[in-house]
Amino acid sequence: LCGGFNGYVVREARRLIRAMDGEGKQVKLLCVGRKGRDLLRRDHAGKIVAYFDDIGRKRVGFADADRVTAKILELFEAGQFDVCRMVFNRFKSAIAQIVTVKQIVPVAVDKMEAANENAPQAVYEFEPDEEAILAELLPKNLAMQVYGALLESAAGEQGARMTPMDNATRNAGDMINKLTLNY
């Protein structure tokens, strides 16, 4: 009952797949959700390496994002990919959701940070060493980004469901009023 909610994400994913195939890159898909998997399976069944169709059935939790993140990290550590992008609906309002493509591996540097590279840098000492800190924090950062995308998408889905249901209720009320007048 949420209209083109999933269709917009799949359309953007297909566009991204075509662009990457056109550049000669190998594409692998990890699908979250049954609808997206079913729609992408028609054209790209061989590219789907994993899917999660039970996430968000009752409520989106951090454990769900952790499962997705574990699979992403497993594939990355096995050398299955070098860049990971996430396509999801970002919640803007109950009426509008914005299809968003976000690179999550490797971590994308903000334009502001890149512009400030020439600025004087402070010297920091890390304990434990930088590698140990990054080994602990980067998977957590990835999990938080996946969790944020799952929450945004869940909120957008509820908005996409609410709008047509509100319209149907309003139309039913109008029809009842017309039938009452005719009666």
Coordinates of N, CA and C in Angstrom, one line a residue, residues 167-180:
N167 N -6.0 9.4 2.0 CA -6.8 9.7 0.8 C -8.0 8.7 0.7
A168 N -7.8 7.4 0.9 CA -8.9 6.5 0.8 C -9.9 6.7 1.9
T169 N -9.5 7.1 3.1 CA -10.5 7.4 4.1 C -11.3 8.6 3.7
R170 N -10.6 9.6 3.2 CA -11.3 10.9 2.8 C -12.3 10.6 1.7
N171 N -11.9 9.8 0.7 CA -12.7 9.4 -0.4 C -13.9 8.6 0.0
A172 N -13.7 7.7 1.0 CA -14.8 6.9 1.5 C -15.8 7.8 2.2
G173 N -15.3 8.8 3.0 CA -16.2 9.8 3.6 C -17.0 10.6 2.6
D174 N -16.4 11.0 1.6 CA -17.1 11.7 0.5 C -18.2 10.9 -0.1
M175 N -17.9 9.6 -0.4 CA -18.8 8.7 -1.0 C -20.0 8.5 0.0
I176 N -19.7 8.3 1.2 CA -20.8 8.2 2.2 C -21.7 9.4 2.2
N177 N -21.1 10.6 2.2 CA -21.9 11.8 2.2 C -22.8 11.9 0.9
K178 N -22.3 11.5 -0.3 CA -23.0 11.5 -1.5 C -24.2 10.5 -1.4
L179 N -23.9 9.3 -0.9 CA -24.9 8.3 -0.9 C -26.0 8.7 0.2
T180 N -25.6 9.3 1.2 CA -26.6 9.8 2.2 C -27.5 10.8 1.6

